mmCIF file of C-alpha atoms in Angstrom:
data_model
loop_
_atom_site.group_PDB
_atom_site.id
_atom_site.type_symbol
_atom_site.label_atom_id
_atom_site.label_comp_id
_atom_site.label_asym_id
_atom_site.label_seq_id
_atom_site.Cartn_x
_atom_site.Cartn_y
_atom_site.Cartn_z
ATOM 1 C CA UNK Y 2 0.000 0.000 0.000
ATOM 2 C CA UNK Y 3 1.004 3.797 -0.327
ATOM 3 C CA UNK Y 4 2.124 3.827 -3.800
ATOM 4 C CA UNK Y 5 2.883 6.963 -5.425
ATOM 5 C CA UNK Y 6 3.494 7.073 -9.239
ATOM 6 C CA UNK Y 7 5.271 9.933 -10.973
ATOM 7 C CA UNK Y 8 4.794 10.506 -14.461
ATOM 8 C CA UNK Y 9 7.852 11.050 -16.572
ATOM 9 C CA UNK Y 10 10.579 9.927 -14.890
ATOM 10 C CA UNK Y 11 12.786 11.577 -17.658
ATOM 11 C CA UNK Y 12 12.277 15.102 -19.768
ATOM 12 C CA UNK Y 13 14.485 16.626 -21.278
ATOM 13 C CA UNK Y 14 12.942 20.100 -23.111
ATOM 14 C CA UNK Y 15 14.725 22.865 -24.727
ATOM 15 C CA UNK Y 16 14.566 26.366 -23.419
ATOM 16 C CA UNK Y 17 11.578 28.242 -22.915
ATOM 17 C CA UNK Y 18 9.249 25.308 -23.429
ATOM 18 C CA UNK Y 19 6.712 24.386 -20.237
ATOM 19 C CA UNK Y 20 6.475 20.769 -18.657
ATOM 20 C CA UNK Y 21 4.227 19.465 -16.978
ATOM 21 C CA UNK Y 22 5.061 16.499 -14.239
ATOM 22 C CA UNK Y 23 2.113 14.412 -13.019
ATOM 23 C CA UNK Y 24 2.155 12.666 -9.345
ATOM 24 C CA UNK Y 25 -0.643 10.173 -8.457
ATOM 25 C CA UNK Y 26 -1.456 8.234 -5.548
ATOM 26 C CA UNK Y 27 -2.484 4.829 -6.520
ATOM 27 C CA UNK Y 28 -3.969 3.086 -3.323
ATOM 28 C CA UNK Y 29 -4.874 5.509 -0.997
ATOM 29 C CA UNK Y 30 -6.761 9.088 -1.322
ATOM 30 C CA UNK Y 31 -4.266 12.399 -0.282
ATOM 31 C CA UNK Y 32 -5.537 15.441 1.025
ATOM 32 C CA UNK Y 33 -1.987 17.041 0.843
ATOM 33 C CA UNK Y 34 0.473 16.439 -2.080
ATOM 34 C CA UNK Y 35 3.910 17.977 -1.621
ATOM 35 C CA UNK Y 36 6.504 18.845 -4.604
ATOM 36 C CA UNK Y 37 10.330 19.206 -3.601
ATOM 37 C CA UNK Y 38 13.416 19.406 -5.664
ATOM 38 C CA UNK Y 39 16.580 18.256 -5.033
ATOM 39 C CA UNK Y 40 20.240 18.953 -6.349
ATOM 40 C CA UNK Y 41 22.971 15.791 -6.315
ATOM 41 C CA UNK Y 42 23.694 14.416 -3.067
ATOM 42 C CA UNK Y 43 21.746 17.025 -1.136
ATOM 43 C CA UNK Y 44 18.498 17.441 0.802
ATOM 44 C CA UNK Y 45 14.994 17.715 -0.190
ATOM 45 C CA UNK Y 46 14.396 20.996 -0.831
ATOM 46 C CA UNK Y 47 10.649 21.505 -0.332
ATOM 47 C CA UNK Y 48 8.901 23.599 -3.277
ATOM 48 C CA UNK Y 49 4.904 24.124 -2.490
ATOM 49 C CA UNK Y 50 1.942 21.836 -0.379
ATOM 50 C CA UNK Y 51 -0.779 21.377 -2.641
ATOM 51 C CA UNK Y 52 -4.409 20.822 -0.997
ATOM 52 C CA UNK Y 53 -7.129 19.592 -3.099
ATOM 53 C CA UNK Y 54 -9.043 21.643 -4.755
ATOM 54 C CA UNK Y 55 -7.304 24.936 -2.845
ATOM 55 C CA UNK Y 56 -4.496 27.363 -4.238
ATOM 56 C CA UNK Y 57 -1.176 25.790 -3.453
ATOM 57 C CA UNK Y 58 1.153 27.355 -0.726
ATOM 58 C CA UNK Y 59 4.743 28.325 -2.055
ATOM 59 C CA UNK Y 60 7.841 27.973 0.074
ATOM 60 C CA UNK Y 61 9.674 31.135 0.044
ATOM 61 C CA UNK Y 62 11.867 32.175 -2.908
ATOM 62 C CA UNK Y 63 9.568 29.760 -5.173
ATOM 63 C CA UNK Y 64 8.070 31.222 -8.058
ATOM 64 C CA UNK Y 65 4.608 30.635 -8.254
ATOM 65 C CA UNK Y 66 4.143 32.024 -11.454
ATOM 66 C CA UNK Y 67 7.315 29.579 -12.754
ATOM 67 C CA UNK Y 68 5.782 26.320 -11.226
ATOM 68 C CA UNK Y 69 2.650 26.072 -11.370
ATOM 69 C CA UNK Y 70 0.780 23.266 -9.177
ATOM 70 C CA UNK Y 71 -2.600 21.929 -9.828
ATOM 71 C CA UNK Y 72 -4.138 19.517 -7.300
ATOM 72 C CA UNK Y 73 -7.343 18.927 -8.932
ATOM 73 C CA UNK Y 74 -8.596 15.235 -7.384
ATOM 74 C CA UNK Y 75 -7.443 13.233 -4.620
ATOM 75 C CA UNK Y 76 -5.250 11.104 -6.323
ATOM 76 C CA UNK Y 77 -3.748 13.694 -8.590
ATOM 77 C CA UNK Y 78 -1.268 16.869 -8.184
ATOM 78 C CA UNK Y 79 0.389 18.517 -11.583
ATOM 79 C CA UNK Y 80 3.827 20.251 -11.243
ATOM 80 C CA UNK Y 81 3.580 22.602 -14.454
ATOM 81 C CA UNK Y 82 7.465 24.265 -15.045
ATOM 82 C CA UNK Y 83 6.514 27.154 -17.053
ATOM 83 C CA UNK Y 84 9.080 28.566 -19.620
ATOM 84 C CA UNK Y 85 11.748 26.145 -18.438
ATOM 85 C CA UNK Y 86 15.883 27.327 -18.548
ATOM 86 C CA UNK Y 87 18.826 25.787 -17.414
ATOM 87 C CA UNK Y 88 18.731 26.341 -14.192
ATOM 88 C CA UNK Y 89 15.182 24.496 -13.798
ATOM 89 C CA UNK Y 90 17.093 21.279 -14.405
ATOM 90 C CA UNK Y 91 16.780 19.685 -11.348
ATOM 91 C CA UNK Y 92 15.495 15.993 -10.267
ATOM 92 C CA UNK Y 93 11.644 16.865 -8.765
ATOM 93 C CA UNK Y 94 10.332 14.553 -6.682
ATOM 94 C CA UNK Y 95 6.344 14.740 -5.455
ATOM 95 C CA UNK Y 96 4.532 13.237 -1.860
ATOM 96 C CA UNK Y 97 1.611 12.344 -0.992
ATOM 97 C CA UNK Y 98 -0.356 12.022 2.473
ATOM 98 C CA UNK Y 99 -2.602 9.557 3.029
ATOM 99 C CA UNK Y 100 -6.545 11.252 4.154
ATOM 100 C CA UNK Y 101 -7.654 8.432 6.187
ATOM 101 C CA UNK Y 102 -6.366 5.630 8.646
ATOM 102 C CA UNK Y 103 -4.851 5.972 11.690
ATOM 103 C CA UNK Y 104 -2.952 8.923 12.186
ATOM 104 C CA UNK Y 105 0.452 7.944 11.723
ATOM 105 C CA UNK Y 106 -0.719 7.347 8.020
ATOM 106 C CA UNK Y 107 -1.808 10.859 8.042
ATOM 107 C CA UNK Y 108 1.101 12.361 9.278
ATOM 108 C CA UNK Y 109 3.705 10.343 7.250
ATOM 109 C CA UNK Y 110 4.600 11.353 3.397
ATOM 110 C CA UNK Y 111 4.930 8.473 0.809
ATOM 111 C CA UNK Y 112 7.434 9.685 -2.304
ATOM 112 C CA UNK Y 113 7.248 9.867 -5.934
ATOM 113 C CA UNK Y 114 9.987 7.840 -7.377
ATOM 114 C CA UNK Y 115 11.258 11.618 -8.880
ATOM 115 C CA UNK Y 116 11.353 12.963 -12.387
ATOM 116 C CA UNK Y 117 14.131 13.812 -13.918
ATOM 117 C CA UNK Y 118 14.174 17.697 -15.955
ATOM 118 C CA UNK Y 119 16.923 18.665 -18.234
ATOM 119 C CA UNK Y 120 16.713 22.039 -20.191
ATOM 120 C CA UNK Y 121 19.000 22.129 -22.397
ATOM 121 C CA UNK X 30 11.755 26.579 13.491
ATOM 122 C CA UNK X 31 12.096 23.450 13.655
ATOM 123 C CA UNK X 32 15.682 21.820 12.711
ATOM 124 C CA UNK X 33 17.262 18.293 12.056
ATOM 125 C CA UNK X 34 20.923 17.850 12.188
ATOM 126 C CA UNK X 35 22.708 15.009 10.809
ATOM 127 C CA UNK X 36 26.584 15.843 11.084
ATOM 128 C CA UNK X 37 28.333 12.977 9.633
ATOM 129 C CA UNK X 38 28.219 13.091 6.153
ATOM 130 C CA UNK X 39 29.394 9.726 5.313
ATOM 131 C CA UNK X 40 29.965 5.984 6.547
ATOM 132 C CA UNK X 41 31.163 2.889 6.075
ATOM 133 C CA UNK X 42 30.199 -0.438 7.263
ATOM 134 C CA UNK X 43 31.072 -3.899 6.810
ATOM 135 C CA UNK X 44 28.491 -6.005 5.313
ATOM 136 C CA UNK X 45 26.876 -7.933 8.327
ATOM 137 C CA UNK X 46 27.984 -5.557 10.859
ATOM 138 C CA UNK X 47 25.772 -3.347 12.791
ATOM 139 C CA UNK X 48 25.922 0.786 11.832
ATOM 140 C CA UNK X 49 24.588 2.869 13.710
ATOM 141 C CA UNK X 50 23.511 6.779 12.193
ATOM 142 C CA UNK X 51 22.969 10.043 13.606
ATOM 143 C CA UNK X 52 20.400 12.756 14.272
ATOM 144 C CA UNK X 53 19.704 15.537 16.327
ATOM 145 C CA UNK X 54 16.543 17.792 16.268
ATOM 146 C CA UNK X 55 15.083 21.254 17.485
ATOM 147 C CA UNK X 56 11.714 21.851 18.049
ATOM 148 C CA UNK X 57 9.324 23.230 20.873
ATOM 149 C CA UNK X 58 6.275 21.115 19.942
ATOM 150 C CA UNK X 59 5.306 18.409 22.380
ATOM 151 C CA UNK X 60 3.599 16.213 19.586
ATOM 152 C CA UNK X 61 5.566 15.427 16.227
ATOM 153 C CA UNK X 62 6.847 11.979 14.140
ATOM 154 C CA UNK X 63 10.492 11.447 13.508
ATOM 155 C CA UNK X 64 11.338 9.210 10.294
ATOM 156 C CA UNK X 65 13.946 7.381 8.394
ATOM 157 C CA UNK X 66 14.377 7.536 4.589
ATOM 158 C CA UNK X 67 16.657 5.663 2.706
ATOM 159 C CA UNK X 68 16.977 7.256 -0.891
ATOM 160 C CA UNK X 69 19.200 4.377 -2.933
ATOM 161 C CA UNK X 70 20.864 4.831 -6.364
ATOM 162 C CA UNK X 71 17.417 4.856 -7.963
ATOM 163 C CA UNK X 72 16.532 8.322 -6.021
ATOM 164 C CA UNK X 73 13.214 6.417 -5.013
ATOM 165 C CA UNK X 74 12.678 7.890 -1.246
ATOM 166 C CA UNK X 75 12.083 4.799 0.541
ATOM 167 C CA UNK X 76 10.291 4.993 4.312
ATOM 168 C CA UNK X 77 12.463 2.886 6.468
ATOM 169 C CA UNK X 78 10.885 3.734 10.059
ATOM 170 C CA UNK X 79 8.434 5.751 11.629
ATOM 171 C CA UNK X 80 8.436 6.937 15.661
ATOM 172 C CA UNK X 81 5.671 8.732 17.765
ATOM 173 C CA UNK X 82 6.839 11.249 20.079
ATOM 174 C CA UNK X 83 4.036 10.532 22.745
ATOM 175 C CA UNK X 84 5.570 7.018 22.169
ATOM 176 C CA UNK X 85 8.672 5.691 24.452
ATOM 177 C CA UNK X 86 9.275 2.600 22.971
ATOM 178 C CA UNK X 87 11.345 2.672 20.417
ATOM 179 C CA UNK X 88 10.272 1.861 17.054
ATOM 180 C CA UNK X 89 11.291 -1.349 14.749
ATOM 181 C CA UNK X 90 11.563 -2.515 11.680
ATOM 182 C CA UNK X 91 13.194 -6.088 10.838
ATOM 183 C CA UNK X 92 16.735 -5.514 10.995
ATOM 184 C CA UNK X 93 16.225 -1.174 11.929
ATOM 185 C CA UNK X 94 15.599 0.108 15.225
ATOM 186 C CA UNK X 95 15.817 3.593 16.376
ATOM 187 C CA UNK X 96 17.504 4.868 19.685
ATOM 188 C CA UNK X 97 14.979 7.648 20.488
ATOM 189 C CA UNK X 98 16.130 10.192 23.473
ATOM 190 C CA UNK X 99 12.914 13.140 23.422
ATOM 191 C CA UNK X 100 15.083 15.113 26.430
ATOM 192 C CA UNK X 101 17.903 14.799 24.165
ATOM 193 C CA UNK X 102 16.515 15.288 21.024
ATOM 194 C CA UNK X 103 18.176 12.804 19.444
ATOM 195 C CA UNK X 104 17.228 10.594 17.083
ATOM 196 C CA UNK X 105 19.393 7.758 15.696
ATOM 197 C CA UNK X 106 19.307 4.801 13.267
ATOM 198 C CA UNK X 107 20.177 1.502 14.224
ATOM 199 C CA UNK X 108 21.283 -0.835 11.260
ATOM 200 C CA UNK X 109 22.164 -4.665 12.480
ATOM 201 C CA UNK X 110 23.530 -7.259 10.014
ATOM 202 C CA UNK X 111 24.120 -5.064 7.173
ATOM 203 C CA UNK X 112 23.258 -5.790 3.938
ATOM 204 C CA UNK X 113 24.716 -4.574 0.462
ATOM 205 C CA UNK X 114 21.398 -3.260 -0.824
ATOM 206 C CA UNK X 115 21.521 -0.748 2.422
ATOM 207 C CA UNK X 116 23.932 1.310 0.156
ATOM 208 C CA UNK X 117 22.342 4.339 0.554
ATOM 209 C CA UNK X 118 21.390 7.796 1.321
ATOM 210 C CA UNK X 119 19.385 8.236 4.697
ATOM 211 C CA UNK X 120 17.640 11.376 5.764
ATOM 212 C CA UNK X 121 16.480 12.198 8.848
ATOM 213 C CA UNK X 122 12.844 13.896 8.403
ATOM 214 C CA UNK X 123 10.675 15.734 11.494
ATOM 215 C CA UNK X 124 6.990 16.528 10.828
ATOM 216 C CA UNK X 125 4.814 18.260 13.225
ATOM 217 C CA UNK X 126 1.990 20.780 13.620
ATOM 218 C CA UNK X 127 2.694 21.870 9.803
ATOM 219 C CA UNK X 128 2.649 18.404 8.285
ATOM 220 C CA UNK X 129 5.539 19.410 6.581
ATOM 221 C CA UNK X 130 8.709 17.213 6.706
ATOM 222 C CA UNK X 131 12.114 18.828 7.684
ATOM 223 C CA UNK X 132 15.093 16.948 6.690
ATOM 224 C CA UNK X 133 18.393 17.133 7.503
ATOM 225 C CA UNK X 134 21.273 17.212 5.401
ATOM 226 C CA UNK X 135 21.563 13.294 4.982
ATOM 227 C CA UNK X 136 24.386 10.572 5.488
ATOM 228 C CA UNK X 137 25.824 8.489 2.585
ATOM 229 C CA UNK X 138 26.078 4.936 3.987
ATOM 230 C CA UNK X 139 28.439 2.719 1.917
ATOM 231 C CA UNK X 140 28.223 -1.171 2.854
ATOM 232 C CA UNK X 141 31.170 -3.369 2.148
ATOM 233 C CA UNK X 142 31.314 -6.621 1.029
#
């Protein structure tokens, strides 16, 4: 249980273009969907919380306007990277909270197995 | 804010041995979780274990246990008869009245054959 699928794994786009990363929760419902990025062998670096069917919340020094999250159902968030450049490459990773069980499923975030973004 | 620390950046165990991997937090909520995450080659963020702050025993997992000190605010990672696919990257992760997770900096673990 808790799988979370992440849709590509690999893009690779050339400058200015938008892309568009998909995260889905295949066995279980999530209220919350979070989108981080991370740079080689460092941290997480969280990006925004998506709620569904709410406005996302950006982490400071995030563009909102650059990535653009949808959450529209429970078992979907969209991670839209908006006129991509260079420094956008990054590996992107989503999570997802489960919205019902016991509360330590509630309170613990199941990852995305991370998508890959080069801009060349 | 809250913080995690994790100050060793790397280690190195013998496979079948028993490694055991720091973290230290900062926080003044009473109620928050504490994971592991192991994050292998593949980058797939894998949840090793899970501990309760109201809880006192520590949590296990097969061949993971933590050593959980709440006064001390430490946190560690017990690893006992190590295997080669525990080649890794582990994070230390806090979540509490926010639900967001704070990680620290993470620990590569190498595993020797």
């Amino acid at each position: 249980g808790a799988v979370v699928s992440q849709h590509p794994s690999r893009v690779i786009c050339k400058s200015g273009t938008s892309v568009k990363i998909e995260c889905r929760s295949l066995d279980f419902q999530a209220t919350t969907m979070f989108w981080y990025r991370q740079f080689p062998k460092q941290s997480l670096m969280l990006m925004a919380t998506s709620n569904e069917g709410s406005k996302a919340t950006y982490e400071q020094g995030v563009e909102k306007d650059k990535f653009l999250i949808n959450h529209a159902s429970l078992t979907l968030s969209t991670l839209t990277v908006t006129s991509a450049h260079p420094e956008d490459s990054s590996f992107y990773i989503c999570s997802a909270r489960d919205r019902a069980g016991a509360t330590w499923r509630t309170d613990t975030q199941y990852f995305g197995p991370g998508t890959r973004l080069t801009v060349l | 804010a809250q913080t995690v620390t994790q100050s060793q950046p790397e280690m190195s165990v013998q496979e079948a041995e028993t490694v055991t991997l720091s973290c230290t937090y900062d926080t003044s909520e009473n109620n928050y979780y504490l994971f592991w995450y192991k994050q292998p080659p593949s980058r797939q963020m894998i949840l090793v274990i899970r501990q309760e702050a109201y809880k006192q025993q520590n949590a296990t997992e097969n061949r993971f246990s933590v050593n959980f000190q709440k006064a001390a605010k430490s946190f560690s990672l017990k690893i006992s008869d190590s295997q080669l696919g525990d080649t890794a990257m582990y994070f230390c992760a806090y979540t509490g009245a926010n639900s967001k997770l704070t990680f620290g900096k993470g620990i590569t673990l190498s595993v020797r054959p």
